[in-house]
PDB file of C-alpha atoms in Angstrom:
ATOM      1  CA  UNK A   1      29.277   6.988  30.615  1.00 52.00           C
ATOM      2  CA  UNK A   2      31.759   6.192  27.846  1.00 60.00           C
ATOM      3  CA  UNK A   3      30.785   4.205  24.761  1.00 68.00           C
ATOM      4  CA  UNK A   4      31.846   0.562  24.908  1.00 81.00           C
ATOM      5  CA  UNK A   5      34.768  -0.345  22.663  1.00 86.00           C
ATOM      6  CA  UNK A   6      34.877  -4.011  21.736  1.00 91.00           C
ATOM      7  CA  UNK A   7      38.207  -5.751  22.281  1.00 93.00           C
ATOM      8  CA  UNK A   8      40.079  -7.407  19.436  1.00 92.00           C
ATOM      9  CA  UNK A   9      39.203 -10.772  20.922  1.00 96.00           C
ATOM     10  CA  UNK A  10      35.500  -9.935  21.035  1.00 95.00           C
ATOM     11  CA  UNK A  11      35.596  -8.664  17.437  1.00 95.00           C
ATOM     12  CA  UNK A  12      37.375 -11.818  16.249  1.00 96.00           C
ATOM     13  CA  UNK A  13      34.773 -13.955  18.010  1.00 97.00           C
ATOM     14  CA  UNK A  14      31.917 -12.023  16.385  1.00 97.00           C
ATOM     15  CA  UNK A  15      33.531 -12.186  12.942  1.00 95.00           C
ATOM     16  CA  UNK A  16      33.992 -15.950  13.278  1.00 96.00           C
ATOM     17  CA  UNK A  17      30.371 -16.415  14.342  1.00 97.00           C
ATOM     18  CA  UNK A  18      29.134 -14.379  11.382  1.00 97.00           C
ATOM     19  CA  UNK A  19      31.459 -16.180   8.980  1.00 96.00           C
ATOM     20  CA  UNK A  20      30.418 -19.609  10.282  1.00 96.00           C
ATOM     21  CA  UNK A  21      26.707 -18.818  10.077  1.00 97.00           C
ATOM     22  CA  UNK A  22      27.029 -17.366   6.577  1.00 96.00           C
ATOM     23  CA  UNK A  23      28.804 -20.541   5.460  1.00 95.00           C
ATOM     24  CA  UNK A  24      26.223 -22.812   7.115  1.00 95.00           C
ATOM     25  CA  UNK A  25      23.458 -20.851   5.403  1.00 95.00           C
ATOM     26  CA  UNK A  26      25.174 -21.134   2.030  1.00 94.00           C
ATOM     27  CA  UNK A  27      26.644 -17.639   1.627  1.00 93.00           C
ATOM     28  CA  UNK A  28      30.249 -17.102   0.680  1.00 86.00           C
ATOM     29  CA  UNK A  29      31.893 -13.790   1.602  1.00 79.00           C
ATOM     30  CA  UNK A  30      31.358 -12.287  -1.844  1.00 86.00           C
ATOM     31  CA  UNK A  31      27.608 -13.034  -1.806  1.00 92.00           C
ATOM     32  CA  UNK A  32      25.307 -10.302  -0.429  1.00 96.00           C
ATOM     33  CA  UNK A  33      22.488 -11.601   1.779  1.00 96.00           C
ATOM     34  CA  UNK A  34      20.216  -8.581   1.197  1.00 92.00           C
ATOM     35  CA  UNK A  35      16.639  -9.715   0.533  1.00 89.00           C
ATOM     36  CA  UNK A  36      17.571 -13.370   1.144  1.00 95.00           C
ATOM     37  CA  UNK A  37      17.457 -12.549   4.848  1.00 95.00           C
ATOM     38  CA  UNK A  38      13.734 -13.349   4.813  1.00 93.00           C
ATOM     39  CA  UNK A  39      14.430 -16.768   3.273  1.00 93.00           C
ATOM     40  CA  UNK A  40      17.039 -17.340   5.973  1.00 96.00           C
ATOM     41  CA  UNK A  41      14.380 -16.808   8.650  1.00 94.00           C
ATOM     42  CA  UNK A  42      12.176 -19.409   6.981  1.00 90.00           C
ATOM     43  CA  UNK A  43      15.070 -21.881   6.716  1.00 92.00           C
ATOM     44  CA  UNK A  44      15.794 -21.391  10.427  1.00 94.00           C
ATOM     45  CA  UNK A  45      12.082 -21.920  11.151  1.00 90.00           C
ATOM     46  CA  UNK A  46      11.814 -18.423  12.637  1.00 92.00           C
ATOM     47  CA  UNK A  47       8.388 -16.852  12.223  1.00 89.00           C
ATOM     48  CA  UNK A  48       8.469 -13.253  10.989  1.00 91.00           C
ATOM     49  CA  UNK A  49       5.892 -10.766  12.257  1.00 90.00           C
ATOM     50  CA  UNK A  50       5.712  -7.365  10.538  1.00 91.00           C
ATOM     51  CA  UNK A  51       3.745  -4.488  12.020  1.00 89.00           C
ATOM     52  CA  UNK A  52       4.207  -0.693  12.025  1.00 91.00           C
ATOM     53  CA  UNK A  53       4.429   0.812  15.514  1.00 86.00           C
ATOM     54  CA  UNK A  54       4.861   4.535  15.112  1.00 81.00           C
ATOM     55  CA  UNK A  55       6.429   6.833  17.670  1.00 74.00           C
ATOM     56  CA  UNK A  56       5.684  10.338  18.836  1.00 62.00           C
ATOM     57  CA  UNK A  57       9.318  11.226  18.139  1.00 63.00           C
ATOM     58  CA  UNK A  58      11.382  10.814  14.983  1.00 61.00           C
ATOM     59  CA  UNK A  59      12.768   7.540  16.318  1.00 60.00           C
ATOM     60  CA  UNK A  60      10.711   4.317  16.139  1.00 57.00           C
ATOM     61  CA  UNK A  61       9.128   2.866  19.274  1.00 66.00           C
ATOM     62  CA  UNK A  62      11.256  -0.251  18.806  1.00 77.00           C
ATOM     63  CA  UNK A  63      13.289  -1.823  16.039  1.00 86.00           C
ATOM     64  CA  UNK A  64      12.740  -5.552  16.431  1.00 88.00           C
ATOM     65  CA  UNK A  65      11.941  -8.214  18.977  1.00 87.00           C
ATOM     66  CA  UNK A  66      13.002 -11.850  19.405  1.00 88.00           C
ATOM     67  CA  UNK A  67      10.458 -14.044  21.177  1.00 84.00           C
ATOM     68  CA  UNK A  68      10.435 -17.677  22.251  1.00 82.00           C
ATOM     69  CA  UNK A  69       7.222 -19.562  22.976  1.00 75.00           C
ATOM     70  CA  UNK A  70       6.815 -23.172  24.056  1.00 70.00           C
ATOM     71  CA  UNK A  71       3.822 -25.235  22.981  1.00 67.00           C
ATOM     72  CA  UNK A  72       3.513 -28.916  23.921  1.00 67.00           C
ATOM     73  CA  UNK A  73       7.254 -29.126  24.458  1.00 70.00           C
ATOM     74  CA  UNK A  74       8.072 -27.540  21.081  1.00 76.00           C
ATOM     75  CA  UNK A  75       9.933 -24.239  20.971  1.00 79.00           C
ATOM     76  CA  UNK A  76       8.574 -21.613  18.614  1.00 81.00           C
ATOM     77  CA  UNK A  77      10.733 -18.652  17.637  1.00 88.00           C
ATOM     78  CA  UNK A  78       9.396 -15.309  16.397  1.00 88.00           C
ATOM     79  CA  UNK A  79      11.107 -12.169  15.139  1.00 91.00           C
ATOM     80  CA  UNK A  80       8.899  -9.119  15.094  1.00 90.00           C
ATOM     81  CA  UNK A  81      10.070  -6.123  13.081  1.00 92.00           C
ATOM     82  CA  UNK A  82       8.746  -2.582  13.233  1.00 92.00           C
ATOM     83  CA  UNK A  83       7.870  -1.622   9.665  1.00 94.00           C
ATOM     84  CA  UNK A  84       7.425   2.025  10.678  1.00 92.00           C
ATOM     85  CA  UNK A  85      11.226   2.112  10.424  1.00 92.00           C
ATOM     86  CA  UNK A  86      13.216   2.449   7.192  1.00 95.00           C
ATOM     87  CA  UNK A  87      13.553  -0.784   5.224  1.00 97.00           C
ATOM     88  CA  UNK A  88      17.369  -0.952   5.410  1.00 97.00           C
ATOM     89  CA  UNK A  89      17.130  -0.545   9.192  1.00 95.00           C
ATOM     90  CA  UNK A  90      14.559  -3.355   9.271  1.00 95.00           C
ATOM     91  CA  UNK A  91      17.106  -5.569   7.505  1.00 97.00           C
ATOM     92  CA  UNK A  92      19.803  -4.558   9.989  1.00 96.00           C
ATOM     93  CA  UNK A  93      17.450  -5.082  12.956  1.00 95.00           C
ATOM     94  CA  UNK A  94      16.602  -8.631  11.836  1.00 96.00           C
ATOM     95  CA  UNK A  95      20.315  -9.442  11.481  1.00 96.00           C
ATOM     96  CA  UNK A  96      20.807  -7.910  14.949  1.00 94.00           C
ATOM     97  CA  UNK A  97      18.171 -10.265  16.389  1.00 94.00           C
ATOM     98  CA  UNK A  98      19.862 -13.237  14.708  1.00 96.00           C
ATOM     99  CA  UNK A  99      22.865 -12.566  16.941  1.00 95.00           C
ATOM    100  CA  UNK A 100      20.643 -13.085  19.978  1.00 93.00           C
ATOM    101  CA  UNK A 101      19.192 -16.191  18.333  1.00 94.00           C
ATOM    102  CA  UNK A 102      22.572 -17.739  17.467  1.00 95.00           C
ATOM    103  CA  UNK A 103      24.096 -16.901  20.864  1.00 93.00           C
ATOM    104  CA  UNK A 104      21.010 -18.029  22.792  1.00 86.00           C
ATOM    105  CA  UNK A 105      20.758 -14.792  24.765  1.00 75.00           C
ATOM    106  CA  UNK A 106      17.011 -15.302  25.126  1.00 61.00           C
ATOM    107  CA  UNK A 107      13.969 -13.164  24.471  1.00 58.00           C
ATOM    108  CA  UNK A 108      15.051  -9.709  23.435  1.00 54.00           C
ATOM    109  CA  UNK A 109      13.479  -6.361  22.589  1.00 56.00           C
ATOM    110  CA  UNK A 110      15.612  -3.935  20.597  1.00 59.00           C
ATOM    111  CA  UNK A 111      14.303  -0.434  21.214  1.00 51.00           C
ATOM    112  CA  UNK A 112      17.579   1.501  21.142  1.00 45.00           C
ATOM    113  CA  UNK A 113      19.140   3.306  18.215  1.00 54.00           C
ATOM    114  CA  UNK A 114      22.707   2.429  17.286  1.00 49.00           C
ATOM    115  CA  UNK A 115      24.052   5.508  19.034  1.00 52.00           C
ATOM    116  CA  UNK A 116      22.593   4.270  22.333  1.00 52.00           C
ATOM    117  CA  UNK A 117      23.743   0.703  21.701  1.00 54.00           C
ATOM    118  CA  UNK A 118      27.324   1.928  22.054  1.00 58.00           C
ATOM    119  CA  UNK A 119      26.786   1.904  25.838  1.00 58.00           C
ATOM    120  CA  UNK A 120      25.560  -1.710  26.086  1.00 82.00           C
ATOM    121  CA  UNK A 121      28.044  -4.547  25.565  1.00 87.00           C
ATOM    122  CA  UNK A 122      25.598  -7.172  24.275  1.00 88.00           C
ATOM    123  CA  UNK A 123      23.894  -4.686  21.958  1.00 88.00           C
ATOM    124  CA  UNK A 124      27.259  -3.475  20.672  1.00 90.00           C
ATOM    125  CA  UNK A 125      28.158  -7.082  19.903  1.00 93.00           C
ATOM    126  CA  UNK A 126      24.796  -7.655  18.190  1.00 93.00           C
ATOM    127  CA  UNK A 127      25.261  -4.552  16.032  1.00 93.00           C
ATOM    128  CA  UNK A 128      28.797  -5.596  15.074  1.00 95.00           C
ATOM    129  CA  UNK A 129      27.498  -9.076  14.230  1.00 96.00           C
ATOM    130  CA  UNK A 130      24.698  -7.641  12.069  1.00 96.00           C
ATOM    131  CA  UNK A 131      27.192  -5.514  10.125  1.00 96.00           C
ATOM    132  CA  UNK A 132      29.594  -8.451   9.743  1.00 96.00           C
ATOM    133  CA  UNK A 133      26.822 -10.900   8.822  1.00 97.00           C
ATOM    134  CA  UNK A 134      25.490  -8.585   6.098  1.00 97.00           C
ATOM    135  CA  UNK A 135      28.916  -7.418   4.837  1.00 97.00           C
ATOM    136  CA  UNK A 136      31.976  -9.365   6.037  1.00 96.00           C
ATOM    137  CA  UNK A 137      35.016  -7.263   6.908  1.00 95.00           C
ATOM    138  CA  UNK A 138      37.273  -9.354   4.692  1.00 94.00           C
ATOM    139  CA  UNK A 139      35.010  -8.728   1.701  1.00 96.00           C
ATOM    140  CA  UNK A 140      34.806  -4.998   2.424  1.00 97.00           C
ATOM    141  CA  UNK A 141      38.604  -4.790   2.531  1.00 97.00           C
ATOM    142  CA  UNK A 142      38.845  -6.670  -0.772  1.00 96.00           C
ATOM    143  CA  UNK A 143      36.342  -4.305  -2.403  1.00 97.00           C
ATOM    144  CA  UNK A 144      38.301  -1.245  -1.226  1.00 98.00           C
ATOM    145  CA  UNK A 145      41.614  -2.712  -2.366  1.00 97.00           C
ATOM    146  CA  UNK A 146      40.235  -3.702  -5.782  1.00 96.00           C
ATOM    147  CA  UNK A 147      38.679  -0.309  -6.448  1.00 96.00           C
ATOM    148  CA  UNK A 148      41.233   2.088  -4.980  1.00 97.00           C
ATOM    149  CA  UNK A 149      44.406  -0.049  -5.131  1.00 96.00           C
ATOM    150  CA  UNK A 150      44.852   0.792  -1.467  1.00 96.00           C
ATOM    151  CA  UNK A 151      43.525  -0.376   1.899  1.00 95.00           C
ATOM    152  CA  UNK A 152      42.686   3.187   2.893  1.00 96.00           C
ATOM    153  CA  UNK A 153      40.312   5.900   1.735  1.00 97.00           C
ATOM    154  CA  UNK A 154      42.008   8.556   3.820  1.00 97.00           C
ATOM    155  CA  UNK A 155      43.267  10.479   0.785  1.00 97.00           C
ATOM    156  CA  UNK A 156      40.003  10.082  -1.142  1.00 97.00           C
ATOM    157  CA  UNK A 157      37.543  12.980  -1.451  1.00 97.00           C
ATOM    158  CA  UNK A 158      34.250  12.913   0.441  1.00 97.00           C
ATOM    159  CA  UNK A 159      32.261  12.976  -2.813  1.00 97.00           C
ATOM    160  CA  UNK A 160      34.076   9.885  -4.094  1.00 98.00           C
ATOM    161  CA  UNK A 161      33.521   8.103  -0.784  1.00 98.00           C
ATOM    162  CA  UNK A 162      29.813   9.004  -0.914  1.00 98.00           C
ATOM    163  CA  UNK A 163      29.504   7.392  -4.349  1.00 98.00           C
ATOM    164  CA  UNK A 164      31.381   4.349  -3.052  1.00 98.00           C
ATOM    165  CA  UNK A 165      29.081   4.039  -0.027  1.00 98.00           C
ATOM    166  CA  UNK A 166      25.967   4.444  -2.182  1.00 98.00           C
ATOM    167  CA  UNK A 167      27.080   1.550  -4.384  1.00 98.00           C
ATOM    168  CA  UNK A 168      27.829  -0.563  -1.305  1.00 98.00           C
ATOM    169  CA  UNK A 169      24.420   0.270   0.132  1.00 98.00           C
ATOM    170  CA  UNK A 170      22.542  -0.711  -3.028  1.00 97.00           C
ATOM    171  CA  UNK A 171      24.440  -4.025  -3.206  1.00 97.00           C
ATOM    172  CA  UNK A 172      24.693  -5.087   0.443  1.00 97.00           C
ATOM    173  CA  UNK A 173      21.575  -3.364   1.842  1.00 97.00           C
ATOM    174  CA  UNK A 174      23.110  -1.913   5.000  1.00 96.00           C
ATOM    175  CA  UNK A 175      21.974   1.487   6.277  1.00 96.00           C
ATOM    176  CA  UNK A 176      24.204   4.378   5.219  1.00 97.00           C
ATOM    177  CA  UNK A 177      25.435   5.116   8.738  1.00 96.00           C
ATOM    178  CA  UNK A 178      26.238   1.441   9.328  1.00 95.00           C
ATOM    179  CA  UNK A 179      28.481   1.535   6.277  1.00 97.00           C
ATOM    180  CA  UNK A 180      30.181   4.694   7.507  1.00 97.00           C
ATOM    181  CA  UNK A 181      30.773   2.927  10.823  1.00 94.00           C
ATOM    182  CA  UNK A 182      32.163  -0.115   9.019  1.00 95.00           C
ATOM    183  CA  UNK A 183      34.706   2.018   7.171  1.00 97.00           C
ATOM    184  CA  UNK A 184      35.711   3.677  10.440  1.00 96.00           C
ATOM    185  CA  UNK A 185      35.930   0.363  12.306  1.00 92.00           C
ATOM    186  CA  UNK A 186      38.418  -1.040   9.800  1.00 94.00           C
ATOM    187  CA  UNK A 187      40.425   2.207   9.834  1.00 96.00           C
ATOM    188  CA  UNK A 188      39.699   2.922   6.175  1.00 97.00           C
ATOM    189  CA  UNK A 189      38.705   6.548   6.886  1.00 98.00           C
ATOM    190  CA  UNK A 190      39.953   9.207   9.270  1.00 97.00           C
ATOM    191  CA  UNK A 191      38.071  10.496  12.292  1.00 97.00           C
ATOM    192  CA  UNK A 192      37.283  13.760  10.483  1.00 97.00           C
ATOM    193  CA  UNK A 193      36.030  11.894   7.399  1.00 98.00           C
ATOM    194  CA  UNK A 194      33.881   9.734   9.657  1.00 97.00           C
ATOM    195  CA  UNK A 195      32.337  12.753  11.375  1.00 97.00           C
ATOM    196  CA  UNK A 196      31.654  14.554   8.103  1.00 97.00           C
ATOM    197  CA  UNK A 197      30.123  11.483   6.447  1.00 97.00           C
ATOM    198  CA  UNK A 198      28.096  10.536   9.517  1.00 95.00           C
ATOM    199  CA  UNK A 199      26.412  13.931   9.691  1.00 94.00           C
ATOM    200  CA  UNK A 200      25.186  13.929   6.088  1.00 93.00           C
ATOM    201  CA  UNK A 201      21.429  13.965   5.475  1.00 91.00           C
ATOM    202  CA  UNK A 202      21.284  10.429   4.120  1.00 94.00           C
ATOM    203  CA  UNK A 203      17.471  10.026   4.114  1.00 95.00           C
ATOM    204  CA  UNK A 204      16.699  13.153   2.116  1.00 95.00           C
ATOM    205  CA  UNK A 205      16.464  11.995  -1.488  1.00 96.00           C
ATOM    206  CA  UNK A 206      17.045  15.582  -2.625  1.00 96.00           C
ATOM    207  CA  UNK A 207      20.297  15.878  -0.688  1.00 96.00           C
ATOM    208  CA  UNK A 208      23.673  15.349  -2.312  1.00 95.00           C
ATOM    209  CA  UNK A 209      23.886  11.773  -1.093  1.00 97.00           C
ATOM    210  CA  UNK A 210      20.242  11.109  -1.962  1.00 97.00           C
ATOM    211  CA  UNK A 211      20.779  12.228  -5.556  1.00 97.00           C
ATOM    212  CA  UNK A 212      23.886  10.058  -5.813  1.00 97.00           C
ATOM    213  CA  UNK A 213      21.992   7.002  -4.565  1.00 98.00           C
ATOM    214  CA  UNK A 214      19.118   7.567  -6.983  1.00 98.00           C
ATOM    215  CA  UNK A 215      21.555   7.969  -9.878  1.00 98.00           C
ATOM    216  CA  UNK A 216      23.248   4.667  -9.022  1.00 97.00           C
ATOM    217  CA  UNK A 217      20.167   2.480  -8.517  1.00 98.00           C
ATOM    218  CA  UNK A 218      16.910   4.391  -8.090  1.00 98.00           C
ATOM    219  CA  UNK A 219      14.668   1.367  -7.436  1.00 97.00           C
ATOM    220  CA  UNK A 220      16.818  -0.212  -4.733  1.00 98.00           C
ATOM    221  CA  UNK A 221      17.814   3.088  -3.157  1.00 98.00           C
ATOM    222  CA  UNK A 222      14.188   4.216  -2.828  1.00 98.00           C
ATOM    223  CA  UNK A 223      13.229   0.849  -1.346  1.00 97.00           C
ATOM    224  CA  UNK A 224      15.979   0.962   1.269  1.00 98.00           C
ATOM    225  CA  UNK A 225      15.055   4.517   2.295  1.00 97.00           C
ATOM    226  CA  UNK A 226      11.312   3.932   2.591  1.00 96.00           C
ATOM    227  CA  UNK A 227       9.289   3.273   5.731  1.00 95.00           C
ATOM    228  CA  UNK A 228       7.379   0.255   4.430  1.00 94.00           C
ATOM    229  CA  UNK A 229       4.513   0.301   6.981  1.00 93.00           C
ATOM    230  CA  UNK A 230       3.951  -3.327   5.969  1.00 91.00           C
ATOM    231  CA  UNK A 231       1.641  -5.586   7.946  1.00 88.00           C
ATOM    232  CA  UNK A 232       2.144  -9.294   7.615  1.00 84.00           C
ATOM    233  CA  UNK A 233       3.691 -12.497   8.813  1.00 84.00           C
ATOM    234  CA  UNK A 234       5.442 -15.477   7.331  1.00 77.00           C
ATOM    235  CA  UNK A 235       3.360 -18.381   5.970  1.00 78.00           C
ATOM    236  CA  UNK A 236       4.461 -20.400   9.002  1.00 75.00           C
ATOM    237  CA  UNK A 237       3.173 -17.662  11.290  1.00 78.00           C
ATOM    238  CA  UNK A 238      -0.259 -17.695   9.645  1.00 84.00           C
ATOM    239  CA  UNK A 239      -0.308 -21.478   9.819  1.00 84.00           C
ATOM    240  CA  UNK A 240       0.461 -21.314  13.536  1.00 79.00           C
ATOM    241  CA  UNK A 241      -2.541 -19.003  14.066  1.00 84.00           C
ATOM    242  CA  UNK A 242      -4.844 -21.283  12.065  1.00 90.00           C
ATOM    243  CA  UNK A 243      -3.752 -24.421  13.913  1.00 86.00           C
ATOM    244  CA  UNK A 244      -4.279 -22.731  17.262  1.00 82.00           C
ATOM    245  CA  UNK A 245      -7.865 -22.111  16.158  1.00 88.00           C
ATOM    246  CA  UNK A 246      -8.332 -25.633  14.783  1.00 90.00           C
ATOM    247  CA  UNK A 247      -6.954 -27.099  18.027  1.00 86.00           C
ATOM    248  CA  UNK A 248      -9.451 -24.940  19.990  1.00 86.00           C
ATOM    249  CA  UNK A 249      -6.664 -23.003  21.701  1.00 80.00           C
ATOM    250  CA  UNK A 250      -8.163 -19.671  20.604  1.00 83.00           C
ATOM    251  CA  UNK A 251     -11.769 -18.632  20.051  1.00 86.00           C
ATOM    252  CA  UNK A 252     -13.422 -17.723  16.752  1.00 88.00           C
ATOM    253  CA  UNK A 253     -13.313 -14.028  17.676  1.00 86.00           C
ATOM    254  CA  UNK A 254      -9.616 -14.160  18.595  1.00 84.00           C
ATOM    255  CA  UNK A 255      -8.899 -16.099  15.395  1.00 85.00           C
ATOM    256  CA  UNK A 256     -10.586 -13.446  13.260  1.00 87.00           C
ATOM    257  CA  UNK A 257      -9.092 -10.555  15.211  1.00 82.00           C
ATOM    258  CA  UNK A 258      -5.555 -11.951  14.990  1.00 80.00           C
ATOM    259  CA  UNK A 259      -5.815 -12.533  11.255  1.00 84.00           C
ATOM    260  CA  UNK A 260      -7.174  -9.006  10.888  1.00 81.00           C
ATOM    261  CA  UNK A 261      -3.850  -7.697  12.203  1.00 74.00           C
ATOM    262  CA  UNK A 262      -2.205  -9.175   9.116  1.00 80.00           C
ATOM    263  CA  UNK A 263      -4.893  -8.160   6.616  1.00 78.00           C
ATOM    264  CA  UNK A 264      -6.294 -11.686   6.444  1.00 86.00           C
ATOM    265  CA  UNK A 265      -9.757 -13.090   7.158  1.00 89.00           C
ATOM    266  CA  UNK A 266     -10.953 -16.575   8.177  1.00 92.00           C
ATOM    267  CA  UNK A 267     -12.695 -16.898   4.807  1.00 92.00           C
ATOM    268  CA  UNK A 268      -9.260 -16.700   3.139  1.00 91.00           C
ATOM    269  CA  UNK A 269      -8.654 -20.135   4.651  1.00 93.00           C
ATOM    270  CA  UNK A 270     -12.132 -21.620   4.201  1.00 92.00           C
ATOM    271  CA  UNK A 271     -13.706 -20.582   7.522  1.00 92.00           C
ATOM    272  CA  UNK A 272     -16.833 -18.447   7.643  1.00 86.00           C
ATOM    273  CA  UNK A 273     -16.775 -16.542  10.922  1.00 76.00           C
ATOM    274  CA  UNK A 274     -18.738 -13.387  11.591  1.00 66.00           C
ATOM    275  CA  UNK A 275     -17.202 -10.847  13.940  1.00 57.00           C
ATOM    276  CA  UNK A 276     -19.152  -7.737  14.832  1.00 56.00           C
ATOM    277  CA  UNK A 277     -17.670  -4.531  13.421  1.00 54.00           C
ATOM    278  CA  UNK A 278     -17.529  -2.955  16.840  1.00 52.00           C
ATOM    279  CA  UNK A 279     -15.333  -5.820  18.040  1.00 49.00           C
ATOM    280  CA  UNK A 280     -12.846  -5.331  15.222  1.00 47.00           C
ATOM    281  CA  UNK A 281     -12.787  -1.611  15.963  1.00 48.00           C
ATOM    282  CA  UNK A 282     -12.144  -2.181  19.664  1.00 46.00           C
ATOM    283  CA  UNK A 283      -8.605  -0.915  20.341  1.00 41.00           C
ATOM    284  CA  UNK A 284      -8.047  -3.667  22.921  1.00 38.00           C
ATOM    285  CA  UNK A 285      -7.462  -6.058  20.057  1.00 40.00           C
ATOM    286  CA  UNK A 286      -4.601  -4.111  18.534  1.00 39.00           C
ATOM    287  CA  UNK A 287      -1.119  -3.226  19.778  1.00 41.00           C
ATOM    288  CA  UNK A 288      -1.062   0.143  21.479  1.00 38.00           C
ATOM    289  CA  UNK A 289       1.870   2.520  21.669  1.00 37.00           C
ATOM    290  CA  UNK A 290       1.689   2.594  25.470  1.00 37.00           C
ATOM    291  CA  UNK A 291       1.856  -1.204  25.570  1.00 35.00           C
ATOM    292  CA  UNK A 292       5.035  -1.185  23.457  1.00 35.00           C
ATOM    293  CA  UNK A 293       6.583   1.480  25.672  1.00 34.00           C
ATOM    294  CA  UNK A 294       6.030  -0.727  28.707  1.00 32.00           C
ATOM    295  CA  UNK A 295       7.651  -3.787  27.066  1.00 31.00           C
TER     296      UNK A 295
END
């Protein structure tokens, strides 16, 4: 099976969608979204769920999931992100899920790595949208032109390109390999440059690229290359859980057990509920790896 290559028409459509949504959300091309992505979810009334689901292999069990629920005629939208993955890939995965949200492609589970996504048209489009949404092509071209006085990096040394990518990464918060892909997609680097850059050990902070990133912006670079393992949800998500309990849609035990997933207790919200320790320790109340693999 050959990797899917998006047509010029498909790319133009994706770029327009990303540009339109950035403008609607108040971001001009020169403005990085970066950490504001979490505020965007809140403004879109999308509930964020964060939970680490580790994998037996080096690759995460899944990247992110988009879920729709309907309660009393009202649609509720959730994005779940696997915090066992690197933080910059979490950012990319959320942007990926926004493509499915904006295009109304329905409930979606992203469990493939970008290499595998090359063989799926919708996933290829979602990945291209995520890259374009986080760093518009027009802005990337302007940055290259302003810095190198040329539209191409084909005569630039690999070390110089690495420093350039590291600065892009610390500003725009895309994963290293996504940035390498972006440069290749816009024909700014040659095939051989792409292959050499793509094979670098970008996660090893003691590697050549790792040292460059740390020298440019140690705090941001470490954050982007860390598996956060964070457990939590948006304030709206917690409120949804509480109201389900107050409306008697879930029991006291389920209320306490669900909050426990996000390191919260009923007493944090003024409710005194006692749940036996053995119940909280029961694995049936927590996501299991085999359950995720069946999703």
